[in-house]
Coordinates of C-alpha atoms and ligand atoms in Angstrom, one line a residue:
X1 CA 3.8 -85.5 -6.3
X2 CA 6.6 -83.4 -7.8
X3 CA 6.7 -79.8 -6.8
X4 CA 8.9 -77.9 -9.2
X5 CA 11.2 -75.2 -7.9
X6 CA 11.4 -72.1 -10.1
X7 CA 13.8 -70.2 -8.0
X8 CA 14.9 -70.0 -4.4
X9 CA 11.6 -70.2 -2.4
X10 CA 9.4 -70.2 -5.5
X11 CA 7.5 -73.4 -6.4
X12 CA 5.0 -74.5 -9.0
X13 CA 1.9 -75.9 -7.1
X14 CA -0.7 -75.9 -9.9
X15 CA -2.7 -78.6 -11.5
X16 CA -2.6 -80.3 -14.9
X17 CA -5.9 -81.1 -16.5
X18 CA -4.9 -83.6 -19.1
X19 CA -8.3 -84.5 -20.4
X20 CA -10.2 -81.2 -20.9
X21 CA -10.8 -80.7 -24.6
X22 CA -13.1 -77.7 -24.6
X23 CA -12.3 -74.5 -22.7
X24 CA -15.5 -72.4 -23.2
X25 CA -15.4 -73.1 -26.9
X26 CA -11.6 -73.0 -27.3
X27 CA -10.6 -76.5 -28.3
X28 CA -7.7 -77.8 -26.2
X29 CA -6.4 -81.1 -27.7
X30 CA -3.3 -80.8 -25.5
X31 CA -5.2 -80.2 -22.3
X32 CA -5.0 -77.2 -19.9
X33 CA -2.9 -76.4 -16.9
X34 CA -4.1 -74.1 -14.0
X35 CA -0.8 -72.7 -12.8
X36 CA -0.4 -71.6 -9.2
X37 CA 2.9 -70.6 -7.5
X38 CA 3.9 -70.6 -3.9
X39 CA 6.5 -68.1 -2.7
X40 CA 8.1 -69.0 0.6
X41 CA 9.9 -66.0 2.0
X42 CA 9.6 -64.5 5.5
X43 CA 5.9 -64.2 4.4
X44 CA 4.2 -67.0 2.5
X45 CA 2.3 -66.1 -0.6
X46 CA 0.2 -68.1 -3.0
X47 CA -0.1 -66.6 -6.5
X48 CA -3.4 -67.6 -8.0
X49 CA -5.3 -70.8 -7.3
X50 CA -6.7 -73.5 -9.6
X51 CA -10.0 -74.6 -11.0
X52 CA -12.2 -75.9 -8.2
X53 CA -12.0 -79.7 -9.0
X54 CA -8.2 -79.5 -8.7
X55 CA -8.2 -77.6 -5.3
X56 CA -7.3 -80.7 -3.3
X57 CA -4.3 -81.3 -5.6
X58 CA -3.2 -77.7 -5.0
X59 CA -3.6 -78.1 -1.3
X60 CA -1.6 -81.4 -1.4
X61 CA 1.2 -79.7 -3.3
X62 CA 1.3 -76.8 -1.0
X63 CA 1.3 -79.1 2.1
X64 CA 4.5 -80.8 0.8
X65 CA 6.2 -77.5 1.2
X66 CA 4.5 -75.6 4.0
X67 CA 1.4 -75.9 6.2
X68 CA -1.3 -74.1 4.1
X69 CA -2.5 -72.5 7.4
X70 CA 0.7 -70.4 7.3
X71 CA -0.1 -68.7 4.0
X72 CA -0.1 -64.9 4.6
X73 CA -1.3 -63.8 1.2
X74 CA -3.3 -65.2 -1.7
X75 CA -3.0 -63.2 -4.9
X76 CA -5.9 -63.2 -7.2
X77 CA -4.5 -61.9 -10.4
X78 CA -7.7 -62.8 -12.3
X79 CA -11.3 -63.7 -11.2
X80 CA -12.1 -66.1 -14.0
X81 CA -13.0 -69.4 -12.4
X82 CA -10.1 -71.4 -13.9
X83 CA -7.9 -69.4 -11.5
X84 CA -10.2 -68.4 -8.7
X85 CA -12.7 -71.2 -8.1
X86 CA -10.2 -73.0 -5.9
X87 CA -10.1 -69.9 -3.7
X88 CA -12.9 -70.9 -1.3
X89 CA -11.2 -74.2 -0.5
X90 CA -7.8 -72.5 0.0
X91 CA -9.3 -69.9 2.3
X92 CA -10.8 -72.7 4.5
X93 CA -7.3 -74.0 5.0
X94 CA -5.7 -70.5 5.3
X95 CA -8.4 -68.4 7.0
X96 CA -5.8 -65.8 8.2
X97 CA -4.6 -65.0 4.7
X98 CA -5.2 -61.6 3.1
X99 CA -6.6 -61.8 -0.4
X100 CA -4.9 -59.3 -2.7
X101 CA -6.6 -58.2 -5.9
X102 CA -7.7 -55.1 -7.9
X103 CA -10.9 -53.2 -7.1
X104 CA -12.6 -55.0 -10.0
X105 CA -11.2 -58.3 -8.7
X106 CA -12.8 -57.7 -5.3
X107 CA -16.2 -57.1 -6.8
X108 CA -15.8 -60.1 -9.0
X109 CA -14.8 -62.4 -6.1
X110 CA -17.6 -61.1 -3.9
X111 CA -20.1 -61.9 -6.6
X112 CA -18.7 -65.3 -7.5
X113 CA -18.3 -66.7 -4.0
X114 CA -20.3 -64.4 -1.7
X115 CA -17.5 -64.5 0.9
X116 CA -16.1 -61.4 2.5
X117 CA -12.5 -62.3 2.9
X118 CA -9.8 -60.0 4.3
X119 CA -9.3 -58.2 1.0
X120 CA -6.4 -55.9 0.2
X121 CA -7.2 -53.9 -2.9
X122 CA -4.1 -52.9 -4.9
X123 CA -3.4 -50.5 -7.8
X124 CA -0.5 -49.6 -10.1
X125 CA 2.7 -49.2 -8.1
X126 CA 1.6 -51.0 -5.0
X127 CA 3.6 -53.9 -3.6
X128 CA 3.9 -56.1 -0.5
X129 CA 7.1 -56.9 1.3
X130 CA 7.6 -60.6 1.6
X131 CA 11.1 -60.5 3.2
X132 CA 13.9 -60.9 0.7
X133 CA 11.5 -60.1 -2.2
X134 CA 8.9 -57.6 -2.8
X135 CA 5.8 -58.5 -4.9
X136 CA 4.7 -55.7 -7.1
X137 CA 1.3 -55.4 -8.7
X138 CA 0.7 -54.4 -12.3
X139 CA -3.0 -54.0 -13.2
X140 CA -3.7 -55.0 -16.8
X141 CA -7.4 -54.1 -17.2
X142 CA -9.0 -55.8 -20.1
X143 CA -6.1 -58.2 -20.7
X144 CA -8.5 -59.9 -20.8
X145 CA -11.0 -59.0 -18.0
X146 CA -11.4 -55.8 -16.1
X147 CA -9.9 -57.3 -13.0
X148 CA -6.8 -58.8 -14.7
X149 CA -3.3 -58.0 -13.3
X150 CA 0.2 -59.4 -13.2
X151 CA 2.5 -59.6 -10.2
X152 CA 6.3 -59.2 -10.2
X153 CA 8.7 -60.7 -7.7
X154 CA 11.6 -58.3 -7.7
X155 CA 14.4 -60.3 -6.0
X156 CA 14.0 -63.4 -8.2
X157 CA 12.8 -61.3 -11.2
X158 CA 9.7 -63.4 -12.0
X159 CA 6.7 -62.0 -13.7
X160 CA 3.5 -63.8 -12.8
X161 CA 1.6 -62.8 -15.9
X162 CA -1.6 -64.7 -15.4
X163 CA -3.3 -65.3 -18.8
X164 CA -0.8 -63.3 -20.8
X165 CA 1.8 -65.4 -22.4
X166 CA -0.2 -68.6 -21.6
X167 CA -0.6 -71.7 -23.7
X168 CA -3.1 -74.6 -23.3
X169 CA -0.7 -77.5 -23.2
X170 CA -0.1 -80.3 -20.7
X171 CA 3.3 -81.6 -20.0
X172 CA 5.3 -83.0 -17.1
X173 CA 8.0 -80.5 -17.8
X174 CA 7.3 -77.0 -16.4
X175 CA 9.8 -74.9 -18.4
X176 CA 9.8 -73.8 -22.1
X177 CA 13.3 -75.2 -22.8
X178 CA 12.3 -78.7 -21.5
X179 CA 9.6 -79.0 -24.2
X180 CA 9.2 -78.9 -27.9
X181 CA 9.4 -75.2 -28.5
X182 CA 7.4 -75.4 -31.7
X183 CA 4.5 -76.9 -29.9
X184 CA 4.7 -74.3 -27.2
X185 CA 4.9 -71.4 -29.7
X186 CA 2.0 -72.9 -31.6
X187 CA -0.1 -73.1 -28.5
X188 CA 0.9 -69.6 -27.4
X189 CA -0.3 -68.2 -30.7
X190 CA -3.5 -70.2 -30.5
X191 CA -4.0 -68.8 -27.0
X192 CA -3.4 -65.3 -28.1
X193 CA -5.7 -65.6 -31.2
X194 CA -8.6 -67.1 -29.2
X195 CA -8.4 -65.2 -26.0
X196 CA -6.4 -62.0 -26.3
X197 CA -6.9 -61.0 -29.9
X198 CA -9.7 -58.4 -29.3
X199 CA -7.4 -56.6 -26.8
X200 CA -4.4 -56.2 -29.1
X201 CA -4.2 -52.5 -28.6
X202 CA -3.6 -53.0 -24.9
X203 CA -0.8 -55.5 -25.4
X204 CA 1.7 -52.8 -26.3
X205 CA 1.0 -50.9 -23.0
X206 CA 1.4 -54.2 -21.1
X207 CA 4.7 -54.9 -22.9
X208 CA 5.9 -51.4 -22.0
X209 CA 5.2 -52.1 -18.3
X210 CA 7.0 -55.4 -18.5
X211 CA 10.0 -53.9 -20.2
X212 CA 10.6 -51.5 -17.3
X213 CA 11.7 -54.4 -15.0
X214 CA 14.3 -57.1 -15.5
X215 CA 12.7 -60.4 -16.1
X216 CA 14.4 -63.8 -15.7
X217 CA 11.1 -65.8 -15.9
X218 CA 7.6 -65.2 -17.1
X219 CA 5.3 -67.5 -15.3
X220 CA 1.8 -67.5 -16.8
X221 CA -1.2 -69.1 -15.4
X222 CA -1.4 -71.7 -18.3
X223 CA 1.2 -73.8 -19.8
X224 CA 5.0 -73.7 -19.3
X225 CA 7.1 -71.1 -17.6
X226 CA 9.2 -69.0 -20.0
X227 CA 12.9 -68.8 -19.0
X228 CA 14.9 -69.4 -22.2
X229 CA 12.6 -68.1 -24.9
X230 CA 11.6 -64.8 -23.3
X231 CA 12.8 -62.5 -26.2
X232 CA 11.0 -64.8 -28.7
X233 CA 7.6 -64.7 -26.9
X234 CA 7.9 -61.0 -26.2
X235 CA 8.7 -60.4 -29.9
X236 CA 5.6 -62.4 -31.0
X237 CA 3.4 -60.5 -28.6
X238 CA 4.8 -57.2 -30.0
X239 CA 4.0 -58.4 -33.5
X240 CA 0.5 -59.6 -32.6
X241 CA -0.2 -56.5 -30.7
X242 CA 0.7 -54.4 -33.7
X243 CA -1.3 -56.5 -36.1
X244 CA 1.6 -58.1 -37.9
X245 CA 0.5 -60.1 -41.0
X246 CA 2.2 -62.3 -43.6
X247 CA 1.3 -63.1 -47.2
X248 CA -1.3 -65.7 -46.2
X249 CA -4.9 -66.3 -46.9
X250 CA -7.4 -68.4 -44.9
X251 CA -10.2 -69.9 -47.0
X252 CA -13.0 -71.1 -44.7
X253 CA -16.2 -72.5 -46.2
X254 CA -19.0 -75.0 -46.0
X255 CA -21.0 -76.5 -48.8
X256 CA -24.4 -78.0 -49.0
X257 CA -24.1 -80.1 -52.2
X258 CA -20.5 -79.6 -53.3
X259 CA -20.8 -76.5 -55.5
X260 CA -19.3 -74.1 -53.0
X261 CA -16.6 -76.7 -52.3
X262 CA -15.7 -76.8 -56.0
X263 CA -15.5 -73.0 -55.9
X264 CA -13.3 -73.0 -52.8
X265 CA -10.8 -75.4 -54.3
X266 CA -10.4 -73.4 -57.5
X267 CA -10.2 -70.1 -55.5
X268 CA -7.4 -71.7 -53.5
X269 CA -5.5 -72.5 -56.7
X270 CA -5.9 -68.9 -57.8
X271 CA -4.6 -67.5 -54.5
X272 CA -1.7 -69.9 -54.6
X273 CA -0.9 -68.9 -58.3
X274 CA -0.5 -65.4 -57.0
X275 CA 2.3 -66.6 -54.8
X276 CA 0.4 -66.4 -51.6
X277 CA 0.3 -69.1 -48.9
X278 CA -3.3 -70.3 -48.5
X279 CA -5.0 -72.7 -46.2
X280 CA -8.4 -74.3 -46.8
X281 CA -10.9 -75.3 -44.1
X282 CA -14.2 -76.9 -44.5
X283 CA -16.1 -75.8 -41.5
X284 CA -18.1 -78.9 -40.9
X285 CA -14.7 -80.6 -40.3
X286 CA -12.4 -77.9 -39.2
X287 CA -11.3 -76.9 -35.7
X288 CA -12.4 -73.3 -35.3
X289 CA -9.8 -72.5 -32.6
X290 CA -7.0 -73.7 -34.9
X291 CA -8.4 -71.7 -37.8
X292 CA -8.3 -68.6 -35.6
X293 CA -4.7 -69.3 -34.8
X294 CA -3.9 -69.5 -38.5
X295 CA -5.9 -66.3 -39.1
X296 CA -3.9 -64.4 -36.5
X297 CA -1.0 -63.7 -38.9
X298 CA -2.9 -64.0 -42.2
X299 CA -3.6 -60.9 -44.2
X300 CA -6.6 -62.3 -46.0
X301 CA -9.7 -64.3 -45.3
X302 CA -12.1 -65.7 -47.8
X303 CA -15.4 -67.1 -46.4
X304 CA -17.6 -69.3 -48.6
X305 CA -21.1 -70.6 -48.0
X306 CA -24.0 -72.1 -50.0
X307 CA -27.1 -70.1 -49.5
X308 CA -29.6 -71.8 -47.2
X309 CA -32.9 -69.9 -46.4
X310 CA -31.4 -66.7 -47.7
X311 CA -28.4 -66.8 -45.5
X312 CA -25.2 -68.8 -44.8
X313 CA -25.0 -72.3 -43.5
X314 CA -25.1 -72.6 -39.7
X315 CA -21.4 -73.6 -39.5
X316 CA -20.5 -70.5 -41.4
X317 CA -22.8 -68.4 -39.2
X318 CA -21.0 -69.8 -36.1
X319 CA -17.6 -68.8 -37.5
X320 CA -18.8 -65.3 -38.3
X321 CA -20.1 -64.9 -34.7
X322 CA -16.7 -66.0 -33.4
X323 CA -14.7 -63.7 -35.7
X324 CA -16.9 -60.8 -34.9
X325 CA -16.1 -61.2 -31.2
X326 CA -12.4 -61.6 -31.8
X327 CA -12.2 -58.7 -34.2
X328 CA -9.0 -59.7 -36.2
X329 CA -7.2 -56.5 -37.2
X330 CA -5.6 -55.6 -40.5
X331 CA -7.4 -58.2 -42.7
X332 CA -8.8 -58.0 -46.2
X333 CA -11.8 -60.3 -46.8
X334 CA -14.2 -61.4 -49.5
X335 CA -17.0 -64.0 -49.7
X336 CA -18.1 -66.6 -52.2
X337 CA -20.6 -69.4 -52.7
X338 CA -23.2 -71.1 -54.8
X339 CA -27.0 -70.6 -54.5
X340 CA -30.1 -72.1 -56.1
X341 CA -32.5 -69.2 -56.6
X342 CA -32.6 -66.0 -54.4
X343 CA -29.1 -66.2 -52.9
X344 CA -28.3 -64.0 -49.8
X345 CA -25.4 -65.8 -48.0
X346 CA -22.7 -63.5 -49.4
X347 CA -24.6 -60.3 -48.3
X348 CA -24.8 -61.7 -44.7
X349 CA -21.1 -62.8 -44.7
X350 CA -19.9 -59.4 -46.1
X351 CA -21.9 -57.5 -43.5
X352 CA -20.6 -59.6 -40.7
X353 CA -17.0 -59.4 -41.9
X354 CA -17.3 -55.6 -42.1
X355 CA -18.8 -55.4 -38.6
X356 CA -15.7 -57.4 -37.4
X357 CA -13.5 -54.7 -38.9
X358 CA -12.4 -56.6 -42.0
X359 CA -12.1 -54.6 -45.2
X360 CA -14.4 -56.4 -47.6
X361 CA -13.8 -56.9 -51.3
X362 CA -16.7 -57.7 -53.8
X363 CA -18.0 -61.2 -53.5
X364 CA -18.4 -64.1 -56.0
X365 CA -21.8 -65.9 -56.1
X366 CA -22.7 -68.5 -58.7
X367 CA -26.0 -70.2 -59.5
X368 CA -26.3 -74.0 -59.0
X369 CA -23.3 -76.0 -60.1
X370 CA -20.2 -74.1 -61.5
X371 CA -19.3 -75.0 -65.1
X372 CA -15.8 -74.8 -66.6
X373 CA -16.1 -71.1 -67.4
X374 CA -17.4 -70.3 -63.9
X375 CA -14.6 -72.3 -62.4
X376 CA -12.1 -70.2 -64.3
X377 CA -13.9 -67.2 -62.7
X378 CA -13.2 -68.7 -59.3
X379 CA -9.5 -69.2 -60.2
X380 CA -9.3 -65.5 -61.3
X381 CA -11.2 -64.4 -58.2
X382 CA -8.5 -66.1 -56.0
X383 CA -5.7 -64.9 -58.2
X384 CA -6.8 -61.2 -58.0
X385 CA -7.4 -61.5 -54.3
X386 CA -3.9 -63.0 -53.8
X387 CA -2.4 -60.1 -55.8
X388 CA -4.2 -57.6 -53.5
X389 CA -2.8 -59.5 -50.5
X390 CA 0.7 -59.0 -51.8
X391 CA 0.1 -55.3 -52.4
X392 CA -1.7 -54.7 -49.1
X393 CA -0.1 -53.1 -46.0
X394 CA 2.0 -55.6 -44.1
Ligands
LIG401 FE1 -7.2 -68.4 -17.6 FE2 -9.1 -65.7 -18.2 O1 -8.6 -67.2 -17.4

């Protein structure tokens, strides 16, 4: 088992879950890692654990470096079980260890595992002295849970950022510069879009905190450790946190008998004719998590559905629920679709988009199968929407 050294006395001891393809609804075609880091100084400190089925692997990795019984501190940067469900097994091996976490972290751990460990609750500005290094604690409430925090190792200048800056990607290489950086950046954007997007306003605050200390490495709890592309990933987080958009439109739709699909394709041509980059997703075939990644920097979203039972198709309803939760900021939207008699899908889509914070333009609904004239209407609908996207605030 290869333990990777990040710096003097700092090791990667986490687990690589090559085969997981669904992370509570977030598709993970490249798998997931549960990163855990061991600091061997005068004191021994474990930063985060792993998902419970991988706890034995974690213990084996630690055992190659030190006897787990010698661990003095276990840092719980985040209670979510992908990082903390290995804690009970670690604490069996290291019963003397103090468990360091925020107040919200303590209540979360107590409720999840019903174990009263030797807790040390920390707040902003607190640190522990490990010997050569101090480990400082930086609470990041709601990035993305109330308990979330980062830890900063001052001597080696490593920021253990937990979920922030993470990516769901498995690789045998632990550093950004040892991998295809385009894949890493894609997965970092997908991670942000699907996990952190609703908390964008807090990202700026977190970046301010991070900018106050020198950082040689950012070691998140998922994916690779950033050491060569730190300015690039910080820049992307700054853009995403300030709702940066490009001239891009996402068209997402589903179609019962093909009429809404015909509309979607003509609308796409109209948007493209305006000079705007557009992407088309049929929801019965699309990957919702990838779609959200594409929507992250898009300025426009067009959602189409046939009407079924006075509302949208179920695949469209599922996307609307997802978007409503993630609240993408700074987007212009509109709906379209075909209906047979009463209609109703567009009203539901528009209301849902508005409740997600999307500025909604008038919709386009057509009866039965679109004829040539109506397809021209679709083209113009896309063209006008594309022009608005070019004029809208960046
Ligand atoms: Fe990776 Fe929020 O847990």
